[in-house]
Amino acid sequence: MKNRLINNLKLFTNSEDKKRLLENFFSLSVLQGANYILPLITLPYLVRVLGPEKFGLIAFAQAFIQYFNILTDYGFQLSATREISIHRENKEKVSEIFSSVMIIKFALLILSFIIMTVIVFSFEKFRKDWLIYYSTFGMVVGQVLFPVWFFQGMERMKYITFLNIIAKLIFTVCIFIFIRKVSDYIYVPLINSVGFIVAGISALTIIWKDFNLRLKFPSWKSIKHQLKEGGYIFISRVSISFYTISNTFVLGLLTNNVVVGYYSAAERLVNAVKSLNNVILQVMFPYVSSLSKKNFDRAVRVVRTELKSLLGSEIILCAAVFIVAPQIVLLLFGKPFIESVGIIRILIFTAPVIILSAVIGQQILLNFGMKRLFTVSIVYMSIAHLIILPLLVLLKRATGAAIAVLITESLILSFRIAGLYRERKDIALSLLGG
């Protein structure tokens, strides 16, 4: 056991990439710390000032706008990250990738704005709160301006950390300045959007100054290549939305803003727990992408070490949250949100399932030539989710939505394990069997 631990550590310490990996891990750990601390300051304040109904309305608007975030991101968060990481020593190629991706994203931004406008003014439910949706759309603009995929591919996570913390600090400070009563709810999405846009403009400035990159008109071949590379991941992201943001959206359509408020508060707390290990996933993805091209066996061993570490810590943390869920809700959200306790206790079981599924999906399937399995596992199960979600919501409301998510995540994991074992038994045995 001791020798195995030593050998696993050597995978990282005996590498030229050690310094960069540690720097990236530190940078994203700082960001994750900010993601924990700042919401713990603002979220309890917001839910207490706004109450379940207005907090639910804001959550519903964010869920709706998130569809446009998915459209504009396409699949570039993983596909472009991988492309940049492979070609990062070739400045000309990096410029071509950057230009192609940004042009596509701006075109999708315009398309998103048109679609949103048509929907908002076609249905009374949206039209009566049109200002909320337009204010929230600024988050999409900010995401398009902020090329996270570029910094991840170049493995310069410190920029992501610095700019995201600036955006969150702007949001945090402004919340306490401008949100004093229920009627101030209209300013919440506007403040959030301003933070995203400031971070996005700052990111582009850094790219132009520090990396000396410029937008240039790429060839149609380059644009088609990026669309193709991101296509599999885009389909999977759209499918993922069916069992993530669609839960809030469907709840808003079939119930009311109060129920959405209960579910959203619980979901955000569980997402905070799940996001703890996202740092390692983000840092390791470009590293494994690059390593898989050089040393197949070593890449598999690295992923196995990553999987064991993440899964163990997640199980312990989730067990603790399950036990103290009532105390957490009363402390953070107050008695009006006590309905969120049962939802938390169901959703928390998804955390270890998602970690195992994400490591197999992102680190193995995408990096070892099994993109189709990655996509199909999500598409099929998402269709199933869209069938069971409305039924369970009508039966159990917010609790039903949580149960639907747990069922779907478990099915995706089972599908991926079975598919990996069928297509690459050697990797499956090495990864899961140790």
C-alpha positions as a Markdown table, in Angstrom:
| # | Residue | x | y | z |
|---|---|---|---|---|
| 1 | Met | 0.0 | 0.0 | 0.0 |
| 2 | Lys | 2.8 | 2.3 | 1.0 |
| 3 | Asn | 4.8 | 1.6 | -2.2 |
| 4 | Arg | 1.6 | 2.2 | -4.4 |
| 5 | Leu | 1.1 | 5.6 | -2.7 |
| 6 | Ile | 4.7 | 6.6 | -3.3 |
| 7 | Asn | 4.5 | 5.5 | -7.0 |
| 8 | Asn | 1.3 | 7.5 | -7.4 |
| 9 | Leu | 2.9 | 10.6 | -6.0 |
| 10 | Lys | 5.9 | 10.2 | -8.3 |
| 11 | Leu | 3.4 | 10.5 | -11.3 |
| 12 | Phe | 3.3 | 14.2 | -10.4 |
| 13 | Thr | 6.6 | 15.0 | -8.6 |
| 14 | Asn | 8.8 | 13.5 | -11.3 |
| 15 | Ser | 7.4 | 15.6 | -14.1 |
| 16 | Glu | 8.3 | 18.9 | -15.7 |
| 17 | Asp | 4.7 | 19.8 | -15.4 |
| 18 | Lys | 4.8 | 19.7 | -11.6 |
| 19 | Lys | 5.2 | 23.5 | -11.1 |
| 20 | Arg | 2.4 | 24.4 | -13.5 |
| 21 | Leu | 0.0 | 21.8 | -12.1 |
| 22 | Leu | 0.6 | 23.0 | -8.5 |
| 23 | Glu | 0.2 | 26.6 | -9.6 |
| 24 | Asn | -3.0 | 25.8 | -11.4 |
| 25 | Phe | -4.3 | 23.8 | -8.4 |
| 26 | Phe | -3.5 | 26.7 | -6.0 |
| 27 | Ser | -5.1 | 29.3 | -8.3 |
| 28 | Leu | -8.3 | 27.3 | -8.7 |
| 29 | Ser | -8.4 | 26.4 | -5.0 |
| 30 | Val | -8.3 | 30.1 | -4.2 |
| 31 | Leu | -11.2 | 30.6 | -6.6 |
| 32 | Gln | -13.1 | 27.8 | -5.1 |
| 33 | Gly | -12.6 | 29.2 | -1.7 |
| 34 | Ala | -14.0 | 32.5 | -2.9 |
| 35 | Asn | -16.9 | 30.6 | -4.5 |
| 36 | Tyr | -17.6 | 29.2 | -1.1 |
| 37 | Ile | -17.1 | 32.2 | 1.1 |
| 38 | Leu | -18.8 | 34.9 | -1.0 |
| 39 | Pro | -22.0 | 33.0 | -1.6 |
| 40 | Leu | -22.1 | 32.1 | 2.1 |
| 41 | Ile | -22.2 | 35.9 | 2.7 |
| 42 | Thr | -24.7 | 36.9 | 0.0 |
| 43 | Leu | -27.0 | 33.8 | -0.4 |
| 44 | Pro | -28.4 | 33.9 | 3.2 |
| 45 | Tyr | -28.8 | 37.6 | 3.0 |
| 46 | Leu | -30.6 | 37.4 | -0.4 |
| 47 | Val | -33.0 | 34.6 | 0.6 |
| 48 | Arg | -34.0 | 36.4 | 3.8 |
| 49 | Val | -34.5 | 39.8 | 2.2 |
| 50 | Leu | -36.3 | 38.6 | -0.9 |
| 51 | Gly | -38.2 | 35.6 | 0.5 |
| 52 | Pro | -39.0 | 32.4 | -1.4 |
| 53 | Glu | -41.2 | 34.0 | -4.1 |
| 54 | Lys | -38.8 | 36.6 | -5.4 |
| 55 | Phe | -35.8 | 34.5 | -4.9 |
| 56 | Gly | -37.6 | 31.8 | -6.9 |
| 57 | Leu | -38.3 | 34.2 | -9.7 |
| 58 | Ile | -34.7 | 35.2 | -10.0 |
| 59 | Ala | -33.7 | 31.5 | -9.9 |
| 60 | Phe | -36.3 | 30.8 | -12.7 |
| 61 | Ala | -34.9 | 33.6 | -14.8 |
| 62 | Gln | -31.3 | 32.3 | -14.4 |
| 63 | Ala | -32.4 | 28.8 | -15.4 |
| 64 | Phe | -34.1 | 30.2 | -18.5 |
| 65 | Ile | -31.0 | 32.3 | -19.5 |
| 66 | Gln | -28.7 | 29.4 | -18.7 |
| 67 | Tyr | -30.0 | 27.7 | -21.9 |
| 68 | Phe | -28.4 | 30.6 | -23.9 |
| 69 | Asn | -25.2 | 30.2 | -21.9 |
| 70 | Ile | -25.1 | 26.6 | -23.1 |
| 71 | Leu | -25.8 | 27.6 | -26.7 |
| 72 | Thr | -23.1 | 30.3 | -26.8 |
| 73 | Asp | -20.6 | 28.1 | -25.0 |
| 74 | Tyr | -21.4 | 25.3 | -27.6 |
| 75 | Gly | -18.9 | 22.7 | -26.5 |
| 76 | Phe | -15.8 | 24.9 | -26.4 |
| 77 | Gln | -15.2 | 24.7 | -22.7 |
| 78 | Leu | -13.8 | 21.2 | -23.3 |
| 79 | Ser | -13.1 | 20.9 | -27.0 |
| 80 | Ala | -11.3 | 24.3 | -27.4 |
| 81 | Thr | -9.5 | 23.7 | -24.1 |
| 82 | Arg | -8.2 | 20.5 | -25.5 |
| 83 | Glu | -7.2 | 22.1 | -28.8 |
| 84 | Ile | -5.4 | 24.9 | -27.1 |
| 85 | Ser | -3.6 | 22.5 | -24.7 |
| 86 | Ile | -2.3 | 20.4 | -27.6 |
| 87 | His | -1.1 | 23.4 | -29.8 |
| 88 | Arg | -0.2 | 25.9 | -27.1 |
| 89 | Glu | 3.5 | 26.0 | -28.3 |
| 90 | Asn | 2.3 | 27.1 | -31.8 |
| 91 | Lys | 1.3 | 30.7 | -31.5 |
| 92 | Glu | -0.1 | 30.9 | -35.0 |
| 93 | Lys | -2.3 | 27.8 | -34.4 |
| 94 | Val | -3.5 | 29.2 | -31.1 |
| 95 | Ser | -4.4 | 32.5 | -32.7 |
| 96 | Glu | -6.4 | 30.6 | -35.4 |
| 97 | Ile | -8.2 | 28.5 | -32.7 |
| 98 | Phe | -9.0 | 31.6 | -30.6 |
| 99 | Ser | -10.3 | 33.6 | -33.6 |
| 100 | Ser | -12.5 | 30.7 | -34.9 |
| 101 | Val | -14.0 | 30.0 | -31.5 |
| 102 | Met | -14.7 | 33.7 | -30.7 |
| 103 | Ile | -16.3 | 34.4 | -34.0 |
| 104 | Ile | -18.6 | 31.4 | -33.6 |
| 105 | Lys | -19.5 | 32.5 | -30.0 |
| 106 | Phe | -20.4 | 36.0 | -31.1 |
| 107 | Ala | -22.6 | 34.7 | -33.8 |
| 108 | Leu | -24.4 | 32.4 | -31.3 |
| 109 | Leu | -24.7 | 35.4 | -28.9 |
| 110 | Ile | -26.7 | 37.3 | -31.5 |
| 111 | Leu | -28.8 | 34.3 | -32.3 |
| 112 | Ser | -29.5 | 33.8 | -28.5 |
| 113 | Phe | -30.6 | 37.4 | -28.1 |
| 114 | Ile | -33.1 | 37.1 | -31.0 |
| 115 | Ile | -34.5 | 33.8 | -29.6 |
| 116 | Met | -34.9 | 35.2 | -26.1 |
| 117 | Thr | -36.7 | 38.3 | -27.4 |
| 118 | Val | -39.2 | 36.2 | -29.3 |
| 119 | Ile | -39.9 | 33.9 | -26.3 |
| 120 | Val | -40.2 | 36.7 | -23.8 |
| 121 | Phe | -42.7 | 38.7 | -25.8 |
| 122 | Ser | -44.7 | 35.7 | -26.9 |
| 123 | Phe | -45.8 | 34.4 | -23.5 |
| 124 | Glu | -47.4 | 36.3 | -20.6 |
| 125 | Lys | -45.4 | 34.4 | -18.0 |
| 126 | Phe | -42.2 | 35.9 | -19.4 |
| 127 | Arg | -43.6 | 39.2 | -20.7 |
| 128 | Lys | -44.7 | 40.4 | -17.3 |
| 129 | Asp | -41.2 | 40.1 | -15.9 |
| 130 | Trp | -39.3 | 41.0 | -19.2 |
| 131 | Leu | -36.9 | 43.3 | -17.4 |
| 132 | Ile | -35.6 | 40.5 | -15.2 |
| 133 | Tyr | -34.8 | 38.3 | -18.3 |
| 134 | Tyr | -33.0 | 41.1 | -20.2 |
| 135 | Ser | -31.0 | 42.0 | -17.1 |
| 136 | Thr | -30.0 | 38.4 | -16.6 |
| 137 | Phe | -29.0 | 38.0 | -20.2 |
| 138 | Gly | -25.9 | 40.1 | -19.4 |
| 139 | Met | -24.4 | 36.9 | -17.9 |
| 140 | Val | -24.4 | 35.4 | -21.4 |
| 141 | Val | -22.6 | 38.5 | -22.8 |
| 142 | Gly | -20.0 | 38.2 | -20.0 |
| 143 | Gln | -19.5 | 34.5 | -20.6 |
| 144 | Val | -18.9 | 35.0 | -24.3 |
| 145 | Leu | -16.3 | 37.8 | -23.6 |
| 146 | Phe | -14.5 | 35.6 | -21.0 |
| 147 | Pro | -12.6 | 32.8 | -22.8 |
| 148 | Val | -12.1 | 30.5 | -19.9 |
| 149 | Trp | -11.3 | 27.7 | -22.3 |
| 150 | Phe | -8.2 | 29.7 | -23.5 |
| 151 | Phe | -6.7 | 30.1 | -20.1 |
| 152 | Gln | -7.5 | 26.5 | -19.2 |
| 153 | Gly | -5.8 | 25.3 | -22.4 |
| 154 | Met | -2.8 | 27.4 | -21.8 |
| 155 | Glu | -2.9 | 26.2 | -18.2 |
| 156 | Arg | -2.8 | 29.7 | -16.8 |
| 157 | Met | -5.6 | 29.3 | -14.2 |
| 158 | Lys | -4.4 | 32.3 | -12.2 |
| 159 | Tyr | -6.1 | 34.6 | -14.7 |
| 160 | Ile | -9.4 | 32.7 | -14.3 |
| 161 | Thr | -9.0 | 33.0 | -10.5 |
| 162 | Phe | -8.2 | 36.7 | -10.5 |
| 163 | Leu | -11.0 | 37.8 | -12.9 |
| 164 | Asn | -13.7 | 35.6 | -11.4 |
| 165 | Ile | -12.9 | 36.9 | -7.9 |
| 166 | Ile | -13.2 | 40.5 | -9.2 |
| 167 | Ala | -16.6 | 39.7 | -10.7 |
| 168 | Lys | -17.8 | 38.0 | -7.5 |
| 169 | Leu | -16.5 | 40.8 | -5.3 |
| 170 | Ile | -18.4 | 43.4 | -7.4 |
| 171 | Phe | -21.6 | 41.3 | -7.0 |
| 172 | Thr | -21.1 | 40.8 | -3.3 |
| 173 | Val | -20.4 | 44.4 | -2.4 |
| 174 | Cys | -23.2 | 45.7 | -4.6 |
| 175 | Ile | -25.8 | 43.3 | -3.1 |
| 176 | Phe | -25.3 | 44.8 | 0.3 |
| 177 | Ile | -25.4 | 48.3 | -1.1 |
| 178 | Phe | -28.4 | 48.1 | -3.4 |
| 179 | Ile | -30.6 | 45.2 | -2.1 |
| 180 | Arg | -32.4 | 46.4 | 1.0 |
| 181 | Lys | -36.0 | 45.3 | 0.5 |
| 182 | Val | -38.1 | 42.9 | -1.5 |
| 183 | Ser | -38.8 | 45.4 | -4.3 |
| 184 | Asp | -35.0 | 45.7 | -4.9 |
| 185 | Tyr | -35.0 | 42.2 | -6.4 |
| 186 | Ile | -34.8 | 43.7 | -9.9 |
| 187 | Tyr | -31.3 | 44.8 | -9.2 |
| 188 | Val | -29.9 | 41.3 | -8.4 |
| 189 | Pro | -29.6 | 40.0 | -12.0 |
| 190 | Leu | -28.3 | 43.4 | -13.2 |
| 191 | Ile | -25.5 | 43.4 | -10.6 |
| 192 | Asn | -24.6 | 39.9 | -11.5 |
| 193 | Ser | -24.5 | 40.7 | -15.2 |
| 194 | Val | -22.2 | 43.7 | -14.6 |
| 195 | Gly | -19.8 | 41.6 | -12.7 |
| 196 | Phe | -19.6 | 39.0 | -15.5 |
| 197 | Ile | -19.2 | 41.7 | -18.2 |
| 198 | Val | -16.4 | 43.5 | -16.4 |
| 199 | Ala | -14.5 | 40.2 | -15.9 |
| 200 | Gly | -15.0 | 39.3 | -19.6 |
| 201 | Ile | -13.6 | 42.6 | -20.9 |
| 202 | Ser | -10.7 | 42.3 | -18.5 |
| 203 | Ala | -10.0 | 38.8 | -19.7 |
| 204 | Leu | -9.8 | 39.9 | -23.4 |
| 205 | Thr | -7.5 | 42.8 | -22.4 |
| 206 | Ile | -5.1 | 40.4 | -20.7 |
| 207 | Ile | -5.1 | 38.1 | -23.7 |
| 208 | Trp | -4.3 | 40.9 | -26.1 |
| 209 | Lys | -1.5 | 42.4 | -23.8 |
| 210 | Asp | 0.1 | 39.3 | -22.1 |
| 211 | Phe | -0.4 | 36.7 | -24.8 |
| 212 | Asn | -0.2 | 39.1 | -27.8 |
| 213 | Leu | -3.1 | 37.4 | -29.6 |
| 214 | Arg | -5.3 | 39.2 | -32.0 |
| 215 | Leu | -8.6 | 38.3 | -33.6 |
| 216 | Lys | -8.2 | 37.5 | -37.3 |
| 217 | Phe | -10.6 | 36.2 | -39.9 |
| 218 | Pro | -10.1 | 32.4 | -39.9 |
| 219 | Ser | -10.7 | 30.1 | -42.8 |
| 220 | Trp | -14.1 | 28.4 | -43.2 |
| 221 | Lys | -12.2 | 25.1 | -42.8 |
| 222 | Ser | -11.0 | 26.2 | -39.3 |
| 223 | Ile | -14.5 | 27.3 | -38.3 |
| 224 | Lys | -16.0 | 24.0 | -39.5 |
| 225 | His | -13.4 | 22.1 | -37.6 |
| 226 | Gln | -14.2 | 23.9 | -34.3 |
| 227 | Leu | -17.9 | 23.3 | -34.8 |
| 228 | Lys | -17.3 | 19.6 | -35.4 |
| 229 | Glu | -14.9 | 19.2 | -32.4 |
| 230 | Gly | -17.4 | 21.0 | -30.1 |
| 231 | Gly | -20.4 | 19.3 | -31.6 |
| 232 | Tyr | -20.3 | 16.1 | -29.5 |
| 233 | Ile | -19.8 | 18.1 | -26.3 |
| 234 | Phe | -22.5 | 20.6 | -27.2 |
| 235 | Ile | -25.0 | 17.8 | -27.7 |
| 236 | Ser | -24.0 | 16.4 | -24.3 |
| 237 | Arg | -24.3 | 19.8 | -22.6 |
| 238 | Val | -27.7 | 20.4 | -24.1 |
| 239 | Ser | -28.7 | 17.0 | -22.8 |
| 240 | Ile | -27.1 | 17.7 | -19.4 |
| 241 | Ser | -29.3 | 20.8 | -19.2 |
| 242 | Phe | -32.4 | 18.5 | -19.3 |
| 243 | Tyr | -31.6 | 17.2 | -15.9 |
| 244 | Thr | -29.9 | 20.2 | -14.3 |
| 245 | Ile | -31.3 | 23.7 | -15.2 |
| 246 | Ser | -34.5 | 22.1 | -16.6 |
| 247 | Asn | -35.4 | 21.0 | -13.1 |
| 248 | Thr | -35.8 | 24.7 | -12.0 |
| 249 | Phe | -37.4 | 25.6 | -15.3 |
| 250 | Val | -40.0 | 22.8 | -15.2 |
| 251 | Leu | -40.7 | 23.5 | -11.6 |
| 252 | Gly | -41.4 | 27.2 | -12.5 |
| 253 | Leu | -43.7 | 26.1 | -15.3 |
| 254 | Leu | -45.7 | 23.5 | -13.4 |
| 255 | Thr | -45.7 | 24.9 | -9.9 |
| 256 | Asn | -44.9 | 28.4 | -8.6 |
| 257 | Asn | -42.0 | 30.7 | -7.7 |
| 258 | Val | -42.2 | 29.7 | -4.0 |
| 259 | Val | -41.5 | 26.0 | -4.8 |
| 260 | Val | -38.7 | 27.1 | -7.2 |
| 261 | Gly | -37.2 | 29.1 | -4.3 |
| 262 | Tyr | -37.2 | 26.0 | -2.0 |
| 263 | Tyr | -35.6 | 23.8 | -4.7 |
| 264 | Ser | -33.1 | 26.5 | -5.8 |
| 265 | Ala | -31.8 | 27.1 | -2.3 |
| 266 | Ala | -31.3 | 23.4 | -1.8 |
| 267 | Glu | -29.7 | 22.9 | -5.2 |
| 268 | Arg | -27.2 | 25.8 | -4.7 |
| 269 | Leu | -26.1 | 24.4 | -1.4 |
| 270 | Val | -25.5 | 20.9 | -2.9 |
| 271 | Asn | -23.8 | 22.4 | -5.9 |
| 272 | Ala | -21.4 | 24.2 | -3.6 |
| 273 | Val | -20.5 | 20.8 | -2.1 |
| 274 | Lys | -20.1 | 19.2 | -5.5 |
| 275 | Ser | -18.0 | 22.0 | -6.8 |
| 276 | Leu | -15.2 | 21.4 | -4.2 |
| 277 | Asn | -13.7 | 18.7 | -6.5 |
| 278 | Asn | -14.2 | 20.7 | -9.7 |
| 279 | Val | -10.8 | 22.3 | -9.1 |
| 280 | Ile | -9.0 | 19.0 | -9.6 |
| 281 | Leu | -11.2 | 18.1 | -12.6 |
| 282 | Gln | -10.4 | 21.4 | -14.3 |
| 283 | Val | -6.7 | 21.3 | -13.6 |
| 284 | Met | -6.3 | 17.7 | -14.6 |
| 285 | Phe | -8.3 | 17.7 | -17.9 |
| 286 | Pro | -5.8 | 19.6 | -20.1 |
| 287 | Tyr | -2.9 | 17.8 | -18.3 |
| 288 | Val | -4.4 | 14.3 | -19.1 |
| 289 | Ser | -5.3 | 15.5 | -22.6 |
| 290 | Ser | -1.7 | 16.3 | -23.3 |
| 291 | Leu | -0.3 | 13.2 | -21.4 |
| 292 | Ser | -2.7 | 10.8 | -23.3 |
| 293 | Lys | -0.8 | 11.7 | -26.5 |
| 294 | Lys | 2.6 | 11.0 | -25.0 |
| 295 | Asn | 2.2 | 8.1 | -22.5 |
| 296 | Phe | -1.0 | 6.1 | -22.5 |
| 297 | Asp | -0.3 | 4.0 | -19.4 |
| 298 | Arg | 0.8 | 6.9 | -17.3 |
| 299 | Ala | -2.3 | 8.9 | -18.2 |
| 300 | Val | -4.5 | 6.0 | -17.0 |
| 301 | Arg | -2.6 | 5.7 | -13.8 |
| 302 | Val | -3.0 | 9.4 | -13.2 |
| 303 | Val | -6.7 | 9.3 | -13.7 |
| 304 | Arg | -7.0 | 6.3 | -11.4 |
| 305 | Thr | -5.2 | 8.2 | -8.6 |
| 306 | Glu | -7.4 | 11.2 | -9.2 |
| 307 | Leu | -10.6 | 9.1 | -9.1 |
| 308 | Lys | -9.8 | 7.4 | -5.8 |
| 309 | Ser | -8.9 | 10.7 | -4.1 |
| 310 | Leu | -12.0 | 12.6 | -5.3 |
| 311 | Leu | -14.5 | 9.8 | -4.6 |
| 312 | Gly | -13.2 | 9.2 | -1.0 |
| 313 | Ser | -13.4 | 12.9 | 0.0 |
| 314 | Glu | -16.8 | 13.4 | -1.6 |
| 315 | Ile | -18.4 | 10.5 | 0.2 |
| 316 | Ile | -17.2 | 11.7 | 3.6 |
| 317 | Leu | -18.3 | 15.3 | 2.9 |
| 318 | Cys | -21.8 | 14.2 | 1.6 |
| 319 | Ala | -22.4 | 12.1 | 4.7 |
| 320 | Ala | -21.7 | 15.1 | 6.9 |
| 321 | Val | -24.1 | 17.3 | 4.9 |
| 322 | Phe | -26.9 | 14.7 | 5.0 |
| 323 | Ile | -26.7 | 14.6 | 8.8 |
| 324 | Val | -26.6 | 18.3 | 9.5 |
| 325 | Ala | -28.9 | 19.5 | 6.7 |
| 326 | Pro | -31.6 | 20.9 | 9.0 |
| 327 | Gln | -29.1 | 22.9 | 11.0 |
| 328 | Ile | -27.5 | 24.2 | 7.7 |
| 329 | Val | -30.8 | 25.4 | 6.3 |
| 330 | Leu | -31.9 | 27.1 | 9.5 |
| 331 | Leu | -28.5 | 28.8 | 9.8 |
| 332 | Leu | -28.1 | 30.0 | 6.2 |
| 333 | Phe | -31.7 | 30.4 | 4.9 |
| 334 | Gly | -34.0 | 30.7 | 7.9 |
| 335 | Lys | -37.2 | 28.9 | 8.9 |
| 336 | Pro | -39.2 | 29.9 | 5.8 |
| 337 | Phe | -36.9 | 27.5 | 3.8 |
| 338 | Ile | -37.2 | 24.5 | 6.1 |
| 339 | Glu | -38.8 | 22.7 | 3.1 |
| 340 | Ser | -35.4 | 22.6 | 1.5 |
| 341 | Val | -34.0 | 20.0 | 4.0 |
| 342 | Gly | -35.6 | 17.0 | 2.3 |
| 343 | Ile | -34.5 | 18.2 | -1.1 |
| 344 | Ile | -30.9 | 18.6 | 0.1 |
| 345 | Arg | -30.9 | 15.1 | 1.5 |
| 346 | Ile | -31.9 | 13.6 | -1.8 |
| 347 | Leu | -29.7 | 15.7 | -4.0 |
| 348 | Ile | -26.6 | 15.2 | -1.9 |
| 349 | Phe | -26.5 | 11.5 | -2.9 |
| 350 | Thr | -25.8 | 12.7 | -6.5 |
| 351 | Ala | -22.5 | 14.2 | -5.6 |
| 352 | Pro | -20.3 | 11.0 | -5.4 |
| 353 | Val | -22.2 | 9.6 | -8.4 |
| 354 | Ile | -21.4 | 12.7 | -10.5 |
| 355 | Ile | -17.7 | 12.7 | -9.5 |
| 356 | Leu | -17.3 | 9.1 | -10.7 |
| 357 | Ser | -19.3 | 9.8 | -13.8 |
| 358 | Ala | -17.3 | 13.0 | -14.6 |
| 359 | Val | -13.9 | 11.4 | -14.2 |
| 360 | Ile | -14.9 | 8.5 | -16.5 |
| 361 | Gly | -16.6 | 10.8 | -19.0 |
| 362 | Gln | -14.2 | 13.8 | -19.2 |
| 363 | Gln | -10.8 | 12.3 | -18.4 |
| 364 | Ile | -11.2 | 8.9 | -20.0 |
| 365 | Leu | -14.0 | 8.9 | -22.7 |
| 366 | Leu | -13.1 | 12.3 | -24.2 |
| 367 | Asn | -9.3 | 11.9 | -24.0 |
| 368 | Phe | -9.1 | 8.3 | -25.2 |
| 369 | Gly | -11.2 | 8.4 | -28.3 |
| 370 | Met | -14.7 | 7.5 | -27.0 |
| 371 | Lys | -16.5 | 10.8 | -27.6 |
| 372 | Arg | -19.6 | 9.0 | -28.9 |
| 373 | Leu | -20.0 | 7.0 | -25.7 |
| 374 | Phe | -19.6 | 10.2 | -23.7 |
| 375 | Thr | -22.4 | 11.9 | -25.7 |
| 376 | Val | -24.8 | 9.0 | -26.0 |
| 377 | Ser | -24.7 | 8.2 | -22.3 |
| 378 | Ile | -26.1 | 11.7 | -21.6 |
| 379 | Val | -28.5 | 12.0 | -24.6 |
| 380 | Tyr | -30.3 | 8.7 | -23.9 |
| 381 | Met | -30.6 | 9.3 | -20.2 |
| 382 | Ser | -31.6 | 13.0 | -20.6 |
| 383 | Ile | -34.6 | 11.9 | -22.8 |
| 384 | Ala | -35.6 | 9.5 | -20.0 |
| 385 | His | -35.3 | 12.4 | -17.5 |
| 386 | Leu | -37.6 | 14.6 | -19.6 |
| 387 | Ile | -40.2 | 11.9 | -19.4 |
| 388 | Ile | -40.0 | 11.2 | -15.6 |
| 389 | Leu | -39.4 | 14.8 | -14.5 |
| 390 | Pro | -42.8 | 16.3 | -15.2 |
| 391 | Leu | -44.5 | 13.2 | -13.7 |
| 392 | Leu | -42.5 | 13.3 | -10.5 |
| 393 | Val | -42.9 | 17.1 | -10.2 |
| 394 | Leu | -46.7 | 16.8 | -10.5 |
| 395 | Leu | -46.6 | 14.1 | -7.8 |
| 396 | Lys | -44.0 | 15.4 | -5.4 |
| 397 | Arg | -43.2 | 18.9 | -6.6 |
| 398 | Ala | -39.7 | 19.9 | -5.6 |
| 399 | Thr | -38.9 | 16.6 | -4.0 |
| 400 | Gly | -39.9 | 14.9 | -7.2 |
| 401 | Ala | -37.5 | 17.0 | -9.2 |
| 402 | Ala | -34.7 | 15.9 | -6.8 |
| 403 | Ile | -35.6 | 12.2 | -7.1 |
| 404 | Ala | -35.6 | 12.5 | -10.9 |
| 405 | Val | -32.1 | 14.0 | -10.8 |
| 406 | Leu | -30.7 | 11.2 | -8.6 |
| 407 | Ile | -32.3 | 8.5 | -10.9 |
| 408 | Thr | -30.8 | 10.1 | -14.1 |
| 409 | Glu | -27.3 | 10.6 | -12.7 |
| 410 | Ser | -27.2 | 7.0 | -11.5 |
| 411 | Leu | -28.3 | 5.8 | -15.0 |
| 412 | Ile | -25.6 | 7.9 | -16.7 |
| 413 | Leu | -22.9 | 6.4 | -14.5 |
| 414 | Ser | -24.1 | 2.9 | -15.1 |
| 415 | Phe | -24.2 | 3.4 | -18.8 |
| 416 | Arg | -20.7 | 4.8 | -18.9 |
| 417 | Ile | -19.2 | 2.0 | -16.8 |
| 418 | Ala | -20.9 | -0.6 | -19.0 |
| 419 | Gly | -19.8 | 1.1 | -22.2 |
| 420 | Leu | -16.2 | 1.6 | -21.1 |
| 421 | Tyr | -16.0 | -2.1 | -20.0 |
| 422 | Arg | -17.4 | -3.1 | -23.4 |
| 423 | Glu | -15.2 | -0.9 | -25.6 |
| 424 | Arg | -12.0 | -0.7 | -23.5 |
| 425 | Lys | -11.9 | -3.5 | -21.0 |
| 426 | Asp | -8.3 | -2.9 | -20.2 |
| 427 | Ile | -8.9 | 0.7 | -19.2 |
| 428 | Ala | -12.0 | -0.2 | -17.2 |
| 429 | Leu | -10.2 | -2.9 | -15.2 |
| 430 | Ser | -7.2 | -0.6 | -14.6 |
| 431 | Leu | -9.4 | 2.3 | -13.6 |
| 432 | Leu | -12.1 | 0.7 | -11.5 |
| 433 | Gly | -10.3 | -2.5 | -10.4 |
| 434 | Gly | -7.0 | -0.8 | -9.3 |
